[in-house]
Coordinates of C-alpha atoms and ligand atoms in Angstrom, one line a residue:
M1 CA -0.2 -0.6 -0.6
R2 CA 1.6 3.9 -1.1
I3 CA 0.2 6.3 0.6
V4 CA 0.9 10.1 -0.8
I5 CA 1.1 13.0 1.5
I6 CA 0.8 16.9 -0.7
G7 CA 2.7 19.6 1.9
G8 CA 4.5 18.7 5.2
T9 CA 3.4 21.1 7.6
A10 CA 0.9 20.4 10.7
A11 CA -2.1 18.4 8.8
G12 CA 0.7 16.5 6.8
M13 CA 3.1 15.5 9.5
S14 CA 0.7 14.5 11.7
A15 CA -0.7 12.6 9.6
A16 CA 2.6 10.3 8.3
A17 CA 3.7 10.3 12.5
K18 CA 0.8 7.9 12.7
A19 CA -0.1 6.1 9.3
K20 CA 3.1 4.8 9.5
R21 CA 2.8 4.0 13.2
L22 CA -0.2 1.4 12.6
A23 CA 0.8 0.9 9.0
P24 CA 4.6 0.1 9.5
E25 CA 4.6 -1.7 6.3
D26 CA 2.9 0.4 3.9
E27 CA 4.9 3.2 2.5
V28 CA 4.7 6.7 2.9
I29 CA 5.5 9.5 1.0
V30 CA 5.7 13.0 2.2
Y31 CA 5.6 16.2 -1.1
E32 CA 7.1 19.2 0.1
K33 CA 7.1 22.9 -1.5
G34 CA 9.2 24.7 0.7
E35 CA 11.8 23.5 2.4
V36 CA 11.3 22.8 5.5
I37 CA 8.7 20.3 7.2
S38 CA 6.7 20.8 9.7
F39 CA 6.9 24.4 11.2
G40 CA 4.7 26.3 13.4
A41 CA 4.1 29.3 12.3
C42 CA 2.6 29.9 15.2
G43 CA 5.4 31.0 16.5
L44 CA 6.0 34.1 14.2
P45 CA 4.6 36.5 16.0
Y46 CA 7.6 35.9 18.8
Y47 CA 9.9 35.8 16.6
I48 CA 9.8 38.3 15.1
G49 CA 8.8 39.8 18.6
G50 CA 12.5 39.1 19.8
F51 CA 10.4 36.3 21.8
F52 CA 13.7 33.3 21.1
D53 CA 15.6 33.5 18.3
D54 CA 16.9 30.1 16.9
P55 CA 13.8 30.0 13.9
Q56 CA 14.3 26.4 14.5
Q57 CA 12.4 26.4 17.5
M58 CA 9.1 27.0 15.5
I59 CA 10.0 23.3 14.4
A60 CA 9.0 20.9 15.7
R61 CA 10.4 17.3 14.0
Q62 CA 12.9 17.3 12.0
K63 CA 13.0 16.0 8.6
T64 CA 15.3 12.9 9.5
D65 CA 12.9 11.9 13.3
F66 CA 10.7 11.4 10.8
E67 CA 13.2 9.5 8.4
K68 CA 13.8 7.5 10.7
K69 CA 10.2 6.2 11.5
G70 CA 10.4 5.6 7.9
I71 CA 8.3 7.9 6.7
K72 CA 10.1 8.9 2.9
I73 CA 10.0 12.9 2.6
F74 CA 10.9 14.8 -0.3
L75 CA 11.5 19.0 0.0
N76 CA 10.8 21.5 -2.8
Q77 CA 8.3 18.9 -5.2
E78 CA 5.1 20.6 -5.3
A79 CA 2.7 18.8 -6.4
T80 CA 0.9 20.2 -9.2
A81 CA -2.6 17.8 -10.5
V82 CA -4.2 15.5 -9.1
D83 CA -5.8 12.5 -11.1
P84 CA -8.2 10.7 -9.0
D85 CA -8.9 8.1 -11.7
R86 CA -5.2 7.0 -12.4
K87 CA -4.8 7.2 -9.3
E88 CA -2.0 9.1 -9.7
V89 CA 0.0 13.1 -8.5
T90 CA 2.6 14.8 -10.9
I91 CA 5.3 16.5 -9.1
L92 CA 7.1 19.0 -9.7
D93 CA 10.7 19.2 -9.0
R94 CA 11.2 22.9 -8.1
E95 CA 14.9 22.8 -8.5
S96 CA 15.9 21.5 -12.0
G97 CA 11.9 22.3 -13.4
K98 CA 11.0 18.4 -14.0
E99 CA 7.8 16.7 -14.1
N100 CA 6.9 13.2 -12.9
K101 CA 3.1 11.2 -12.0
V102 CA 4.0 9.1 -8.8
A103 CA 0.8 6.4 -8.3
Y104 CA -0.6 6.5 -4.7
D105 CA -3.4 4.0 -3.4
R106 CA -4.2 6.4 -0.7
L107 CA -3.8 9.5 -0.9
M108 CA -4.1 12.8 1.7
I109 CA -4.4 16.7 1.2
A110 CA -2.7 18.4 3.3
S111 CA -1.7 21.8 0.8
G112 CA -2.3 24.6 4.0
A113 CA -3.3 27.8 2.6
R114 CA -1.4 30.6 1.8
P115 CA -2.4 34.6 3.0
L116 CA -5.2 35.9 0.9
S117 CA -3.5 39.3 -1.3
L118 CA -6.4 42.2 -1.9
R119 CA -5.0 43.5 -4.7
A120 CA -4.6 47.2 -3.3
L121 CA -2.2 45.5 -0.6
A122 CA 0.1 43.7 -2.6
S123 CA 3.1 45.7 -3.7
E124 CA 6.9 44.7 -4.5
A125 CA 8.4 47.4 -2.0
A126 CA 11.0 45.4 0.4
N127 CA 9.5 46.1 3.8
V128 CA 6.1 45.0 2.6
F129 CA 5.6 42.5 3.9
V130 CA 2.7 39.7 4.8
C131 CA 3.7 36.9 7.7
K132 CA 2.9 32.7 7.3
T133 CA 5.8 30.4 6.0
Y134 CA 9.3 30.2 8.1
D135 CA 10.9 32.2 5.8
D136 CA 8.8 34.9 5.4
G137 CA 9.6 35.1 9.3
V138 CA 13.5 35.4 8.9
K139 CA 13.0 37.7 6.3
I140 CA 10.8 39.8 8.3
R141 CA 13.6 39.5 11.6
K142 CA 16.1 40.5 9.1
F143 CA 14.1 43.7 8.5
L144 CA 13.8 44.8 11.8
E145 CA 17.5 44.6 13.0
Q146 CA 19.1 45.4 10.1
K147 CA 16.9 48.3 9.1
K148 CA 15.6 49.1 12.3
P149 CA 12.5 50.6 11.6
Q150 CA 10.3 53.0 13.8
K151 CA 6.9 53.2 12.4
A152 CA 4.7 50.2 11.4
V153 CA 1.8 49.6 9.9
V154 CA -0.4 46.4 10.0
I155 CA -3.5 45.8 8.2
G156 CA -6.1 43.4 9.3
G157 CA -7.4 43.3 13.3
G158 CA -7.4 38.8 13.3
F159 CA -6.0 36.9 15.4
I160 CA -2.5 37.4 13.1
G161 CA -2.7 40.9 13.1
I162 CA -3.0 41.8 16.9
E163 CA -0.1 38.3 17.5
I164 CA 2.2 40.6 15.3
L165 CA 1.5 43.9 17.0
E166 CA 3.2 41.8 20.4
G167 CA 5.3 41.1 18.7
L168 CA 6.8 44.2 17.1
K169 CA 5.6 46.6 20.4
H170 CA 7.7 44.1 22.0
R171 CA 10.6 45.4 20.2
G172 CA 9.9 49.6 20.8
L173 CA 7.7 49.8 17.3
E174 CA 5.7 52.5 17.9
T175 CA 2.4 50.8 15.9
T176 CA -0.4 51.4 13.4
L177 CA -3.4 48.8 13.3
I178 CA -6.1 49.4 10.7
E179 CA -9.3 46.8 10.4
L180 CA -11.7 47.0 7.6
T181 CA -14.6 46.1 10.0
D182 CA -15.7 48.3 13.1
Q183 CA -14.2 45.9 15.6
V184 CA -11.3 43.6 16.5
L185 CA -11.4 39.7 16.3
G186 CA -14.9 40.1 15.2
V187 CA -15.0 36.7 14.1
S188 CA -14.3 35.8 17.4
F189 CA -15.6 37.6 20.0
D190 CA -18.8 39.5 20.6
R191 CA -18.7 43.3 21.0
E192 CA -19.3 43.1 24.9
M193 CA -15.4 42.0 24.4
T194 CA -14.3 43.9 21.7
E195 CA -15.0 46.6 23.1
L196 CA -12.5 45.9 26.1
F197 CA -9.7 44.7 23.3
E198 CA -10.0 48.0 21.4
K199 CA -9.3 49.7 24.3
E200 CA -6.9 47.9 25.9
L201 CA -5.0 48.8 22.9
R202 CA -5.5 52.2 22.8
Q203 CA -4.2 52.6 26.5
G204 CA -0.7 50.4 25.3
G205 CA 0.1 53.4 23.1
V206 CA -1.8 51.5 19.5
D207 CA -3.2 53.9 16.8
L208 CA -5.5 52.1 15.8
H209 CA -8.4 52.6 13.1
L210 CA -11.2 50.7 12.9
S211 CA -14.0 51.1 9.6
E212 CA -11.4 52.0 7.4
K213 CA -10.3 50.6 3.8
V214 CA -6.6 50.0 2.7
L215 CA -6.4 51.1 -1.0
G216 CA -2.9 50.8 -1.5
Y217 CA 0.8 52.6 0.4
R218 CA 2.7 55.7 -1.2
E219 CA 6.2 53.9 -2.8
E220 CA 9.2 56.4 -2.9
G221 CA 13.0 53.9 -3.7
G222 CA 10.3 50.6 -4.1
R223 CA 10.0 51.4 -0.2
A224 CA 6.5 52.1 1.4
V225 CA 6.3 55.6 3.4
A226 CA 2.5 55.4 3.7
V227 CA -0.3 53.4 3.9
K228 CA -3.3 55.0 2.8
T229 CA -7.2 54.4 3.1
D230 CA -10.8 55.4 2.4
Q231 CA -9.3 58.2 5.0
G232 CA -5.6 59.5 5.6
E233 CA -2.2 58.3 5.0
Y234 CA -0.1 57.3 7.9
A235 CA 3.3 57.3 7.9
C236 CA 6.2 54.2 8.7
D237 CA 8.7 52.2 8.0
M238 CA 7.4 48.8 7.8
V239 CA 4.5 46.9 6.4
I240 CA 2.6 44.1 8.0
T241 CA -0.5 42.9 6.4
A242 CA -3.1 39.5 8.0
T243 CA -5.4 40.2 5.8
G244 CA -7.2 36.2 5.6
V245 CA -5.9 33.6 4.1
V246 CA -7.1 31.1 1.2
P247 CA -7.1 27.2 1.2
N248 CA -3.7 25.9 -1.5
T249 CA -6.0 24.2 -3.7
E250 CA -6.4 25.4 -6.9
F251 CA -3.7 22.5 -8.2
L252 CA -7.1 19.7 -7.6
P253 CA -9.6 18.8 -10.0
Q254 CA -13.3 20.4 -10.2
S255 CA -14.4 16.7 -9.5
F256 CA -13.6 17.8 -5.4
E257 CA -17.0 19.5 -3.4
R258 CA -15.7 21.6 -2.5
L259 CA -16.8 25.0 0.9
E260 CA -17.2 28.5 -0.9
N261 CA -14.0 29.9 -0.2
G262 CA -12.5 26.4 -2.3
A263 CA -11.4 24.6 1.1
L264 CA -11.9 21.3 0.0
H265 CA -15.0 19.9 2.0
V266 CA -14.5 16.4 3.7
N267 CA -16.7 14.2 6.7
R268 CA -15.4 13.4 10.5
R269 CA -12.7 10.9 9.3
G270 CA -11.6 13.3 7.0
E271 CA -12.1 11.7 3.3
T272 CA -13.1 14.0 0.5
N273 CA -15.9 12.8 -1.4
L274 CA -13.7 10.6 -4.4
E275 CA -12.6 8.0 -2.9
N276 CA -9.6 6.9 -1.6
I277 CA -8.7 10.2 -0.7
Y278 CA -8.6 12.6 2.9
A279 CA -7.7 15.8 3.2
A280 CA -6.6 18.3 6.5
G281 CA -6.4 21.4 8.6
D282 CA -6.3 24.9 6.3
C283 CA -6.9 24.0 2.8
A284 CA -10.1 21.5 4.2
S285 CA -13.3 22.4 6.4
V286 CA -13.8 21.0 10.0
Y287 CA -16.8 19.7 11.4
Q288 CA -18.5 21.6 13.9
R289 CA -20.2 19.6 16.3
I290 CA -22.5 22.4 18.2
T291 CA -24.7 23.3 15.0
G292 CA -23.3 19.9 12.9
D293 CA -21.9 21.9 9.6
D294 CA -19.3 21.5 7.7
V295 CA -17.1 24.7 8.3
Y296 CA -12.9 27.0 7.7
I297 CA -11.3 27.3 10.2
P298 CA -7.9 27.4 10.0
L299 CA -6.3 26.7 13.2
A300 CA -3.5 24.7 14.3
T301 CA -5.2 22.6 16.9
Y302 CA -7.7 21.4 13.3
A303 CA -4.7 20.3 11.7
N304 CA -3.7 18.4 14.2
K305 CA -5.7 16.8 15.7
M306 CA -7.8 15.8 11.5
G307 CA -4.1 15.2 10.5
R308 CA -4.7 12.4 13.0
I309 CA -7.3 11.2 13.1
V310 CA -6.3 10.6 9.0
G311 CA -3.8 9.4 9.7
E312 CA -5.4 6.8 11.8
N313 CA -8.0 6.6 8.8
L314 CA -5.0 6.1 6.2
A315 CA -3.9 3.2 8.1
G316 CA -7.3 1.8 7.7
V317 CA -8.4 2.1 11.2
K318 CA -11.7 4.0 10.5
N319 CA -11.8 6.9 13.2
E320 CA -13.7 9.9 13.7
Y321 CA -13.2 13.7 14.7
E322 CA -15.7 14.5 17.3
G323 CA -16.5 18.0 16.1
A324 CA -14.8 21.2 17.1
L325 CA -16.4 24.6 18.3
G326 CA -13.9 26.5 17.5
S327 CA -12.1 27.0 20.6
T328 CA -9.6 30.0 20.3
G329 CA -7.3 32.3 22.2
V330 CA -5.4 35.1 21.8
K331 CA -3.3 38.1 24.0
V332 CA -3.9 41.9 23.7
L333 CA -1.1 43.5 25.1
S334 CA -1.6 42.5 28.6
L335 CA -5.0 41.2 28.1
E336 CA -5.7 37.3 27.8
A337 CA -8.5 36.4 25.5
G338 CA -10.8 33.1 25.4
K339 CA -13.5 32.2 23.5
T340 CA -15.1 28.7 22.5
G341 CA -18.9 27.4 20.7
L342 CA -20.7 30.0 19.1
T343 CA -20.3 33.7 19.6
A344 CA -24.2 36.1 19.3
A345 CA -22.9 37.0 16.1
E346 CA -23.3 33.2 14.7
C347 CA -26.4 32.4 16.3
E348 CA -28.1 35.1 14.6
K349 CA -26.2 34.4 11.4
L350 CA -27.1 30.4 11.7
D351 CA -30.9 31.4 13.6
I352 CA -30.0 29.0 17.1
P353 CA -32.1 30.7 19.5
Y354 CA -30.3 31.3 22.8
K355 CA -29.4 33.3 25.9
A356 CA -26.8 35.7 26.4
V357 CA -25.2 37.1 30.1
V358 CA -22.3 38.9 30.3
I359 CA -20.4 38.7 34.4
K360 CA -18.3 41.0 35.1
D361 CA -16.1 40.3 38.7
K362 CA -12.6 39.7 40.1
N363 CA -9.8 36.5 39.7
Q364 CA -9.2 36.3 43.3
T365 CA -9.7 37.1 46.5
D366 CA -9.1 41.0 47.0
Y367 CA -6.6 39.8 49.8
Y368 CA -4.2 38.1 47.9
P369 CA -1.7 40.7 45.9
N370 CA -2.8 41.4 41.2
Q371 CA -6.1 41.2 42.1
E372 CA -7.0 41.8 38.8
D373 CA -11.1 42.1 37.0
I374 CA -12.4 39.0 34.7
W375 CA -15.0 39.8 31.8
G376 CA -17.1 37.0 30.8
K377 CA -19.8 36.6 27.8
I378 CA -21.7 32.8 28.5
L379 CA -24.2 31.8 25.5
Y380 CA -26.9 29.1 25.8
D381 CA -30.0 27.6 25.0
P382 CA -33.5 28.9 26.2
Q383 CA -35.1 26.1 26.6
T384 CA -32.3 23.2 27.8
K385 CA -30.3 25.7 29.2
V386 CA -27.6 23.8 27.9
I387 CA -24.3 25.9 27.4
I388 CA -23.3 27.0 23.7
G389 CA -20.6 29.7 23.8
A390 CA -17.9 31.0 26.2
Q391 CA -15.6 33.9 25.5
I392 CA -13.6 35.0 29.0
V393 CA -11.1 38.5 29.0
G394 CA -8.9 39.0 31.7
K395 CA -5.4 38.6 32.8
N396 CA -4.1 35.9 35.3
G397 CA -5.1 32.5 33.4
A398 CA -8.6 34.3 32.3
L399 CA -7.6 32.5 29.3
L400 CA -7.5 29.0 31.1
R401 CA -11.4 29.6 32.2
A402 CA -12.3 29.1 28.5
D403 CA -10.2 25.5 27.8
V404 CA -12.8 24.9 31.4
M405 CA -16.5 26.6 29.2
A406 CA -14.6 24.3 26.4
A407 CA -14.9 20.4 28.3
A408 CA -18.7 21.6 29.6
I409 CA -19.8 22.9 26.0
A410 CA -19.0 20.0 25.1
K411 CA -19.7 17.3 27.3
K412 CA -23.3 19.4 27.2
M413 CA -23.5 21.2 31.0
T414 CA -26.2 23.0 31.7
T415 CA -25.5 26.7 33.3
D416 CA -27.6 25.8 36.6
E417 CA -24.4 22.2 36.7
L418 CA -22.0 25.2 36.6
G419 CA -23.7 26.8 39.3
F420 CA -22.3 24.0 41.1
L421 CA -19.6 22.3 39.4
D422 CA -16.9 21.5 42.1
L423 CA -14.0 24.3 40.5
I424 CA -11.2 25.1 42.9
Y425 CA -11.2 27.6 46.0
A426 CA -7.6 28.9 47.1
P427 CA -7.1 32.7 47.0
P428 CA -4.8 33.1 45.0
F429 CA -6.6 31.5 42.2
S430 CA -9.7 32.1 42.8
R431 CA -12.8 33.7 45.0
T432 CA -15.3 31.1 47.0
W433 CA -17.4 31.5 44.4
E434 CA -15.6 30.1 41.3
F435 CA -15.3 32.9 39.0
L436 CA -17.3 29.7 36.0
N437 CA -19.5 29.2 38.6
V438 CA -21.0 32.5 38.6
L439 CA -20.9 33.0 35.4
G440 CA -23.6 29.3 35.3
N441 CA -25.7 30.4 38.8
V442 CA -25.9 34.8 37.0
A443 CA -27.6 32.5 33.9
K444 CA -30.8 32.1 34.2
Ligands
FAD1 C1 1.3 34.0 12.3 C2 0.3 32.7 12.8 C3 0.7 32.9 13.8 C4 -0.6 31.5 13.7 N1 -1.0 30.8 14.9 C5 -1.5 30.0 15.4 C6 -2.3 29.9 17.5 O1 -1.7 30.7 17.7 N2 -3.0 28.6 17.3 C7 -3.1 28.1 16.2 O2 -4.1 27.4 16.2 N3 -3.5 28.3 14.7 C8 -2.0 29.3 14.8 N4 -1.9 29.5 13.5 C9 -3.0 29.1 12.1 C10 -1.7 27.5 12.1 O3 -0.9 27.6 12.0 C11 -1.8 26.7 10.9 O4 -3.5 26.7 11.0 C12 -1.3 25.1 10.6 O5 -0.6 26.1 10.0 C13 -2.7 24.7 9.4 O6 -0.9 23.3 9.2 P1 -1.7 22.9 7.5 O7 -0.7 21.8 8.0 O8 -2.6 22.6 7.5 O9 -1.0 23.5 6.9 P2 -0.1 24.6 6.4 O10 0.7 24.7 8.0 O11 -0.4 25.7 5.4 O12 1.5 23.5 5.3 C14 0.6 23.3 4.0 C15 2.5 22.9 3.2 O13 1.7 22.3 2.1 C16 3.2 23.5 1.3 N5 2.3 22.9 -0.1 C17 1.0 23.7 -0.8 N6 0.9 24.1 -1.4 C18 1.3 21.8 -1.6 C19 1.8 21.2 -3.2 N7 0.9 22.1 -4.2 N8 2.8 20.2 -2.8 C20 3.2 20.5 -2.2 N9 3.3 20.5 -1.0 C21 2.5 21.8 -0.7 C22 3.3 23.6 2.2 O14 4.5 24.6 1.4 C23 3.2 24.2 3.0 O15 3.8 23.6 4.0 C24 -1.8 31.5 12.9 C25 -0.8 31.0 11.2 C26 -0.5 32.4 11.6 C27 0.2 31.8 9.7

């Protein structure tokens, strides 16, 4: 049995490792178009921000580690076509320019996504960057160290834009953030929370512009010297764009079922609509366990989990993913923000009935040093009181309370059950009634 995997990052390498472990006699071959494998892009904002210095720390496992397990890995090899009838992949050797065809018994597509390049944002200027690959990170860091820019403009106020902003501020740069919509992080948090983020960013010295559309750059001598929007111009020494991603699926035939954005539609085993072809990660859909829909959530956590599930299925073990809750977290300067399940905006869009409460409380006893504010929002079914969403914002471990909520939602806990859940009380960490108990008890 020959298993061929296209793409050697989170989803692809998780699948390769699992498949080889379960079916050591099968041939497992990975074709990666770049020069690195097993790279965690999640470290990029912190690498460019100077939190650590060795970019190799973003590589989870080296090529040789996989080769020792018997997995064959070919770098600089790009899949340019797939023929599902002949069960063949066309592979382009990017060094020699030669193409050859490789037969498979089972195929996995793990080609990920690339930054969405809006026409207005594209530029050849040497100081305009995207931040997705290992090379992007090395290039940005080199620019920061050699050119010592003072002013940076980040375009896009989603998770990646906010994380990059933290990195740049850590280096002492003056930062401007431009966001098209009227909220930062509006995809994952409701307005009660996004207003806290906006206040935090402004108090932290970020020049924040909401509801502004970038039209392009003013360039001089091959460099962008200002970002032009529909409302003004912002001087810059560098620009990083973070406006979303698009799945890398254009090289595949039309016979694949896709979501609207081009992501491959897969079931809970990661199977596409074509026989013996699987997909996972940023190039594919993922099953949402509350709504039962197949949705697009380009996060490493799903690339790894679905990659592993696909690995099992490639090896002949039928296993299904229980489903995603859309759990995500981010640091907004000094605030920790975690979200799991559905937001109010999502419920309204999907016509899902819900009730919601928002509370502000304290994270711990007042007599122990460093008591902080903490905010929470909980969404639940008005009839059954089963919890369907939660958002927690605060400091000192606030984000991990969202993880507790993920467990509660996954197990269909009601607000009453949350109110009396046996959570820890210890003065340095909580109050007698832990914040999440309070959140459950106020949700009537
Ligand atoms: C700056 C940043 C921060 C992030 N932070 C977080 C975070 O905190 N938490 C989180 O959960 N997620 C985070 N993510 C998202 C996470 O990195 C992605 O979800 C994850 O990398 C997806 O893995 P993947 O294997 O599906 O795809 P990718 O990482 O996109 O990898 C796909 C691989 O396939 C290769 N490839 C593409 N086309 C072909 C082809 N035709 N032939 C051969 N090879 C091909 C590519 O070169 C690439 O190596 C972050 C992303 C970025 C950019």
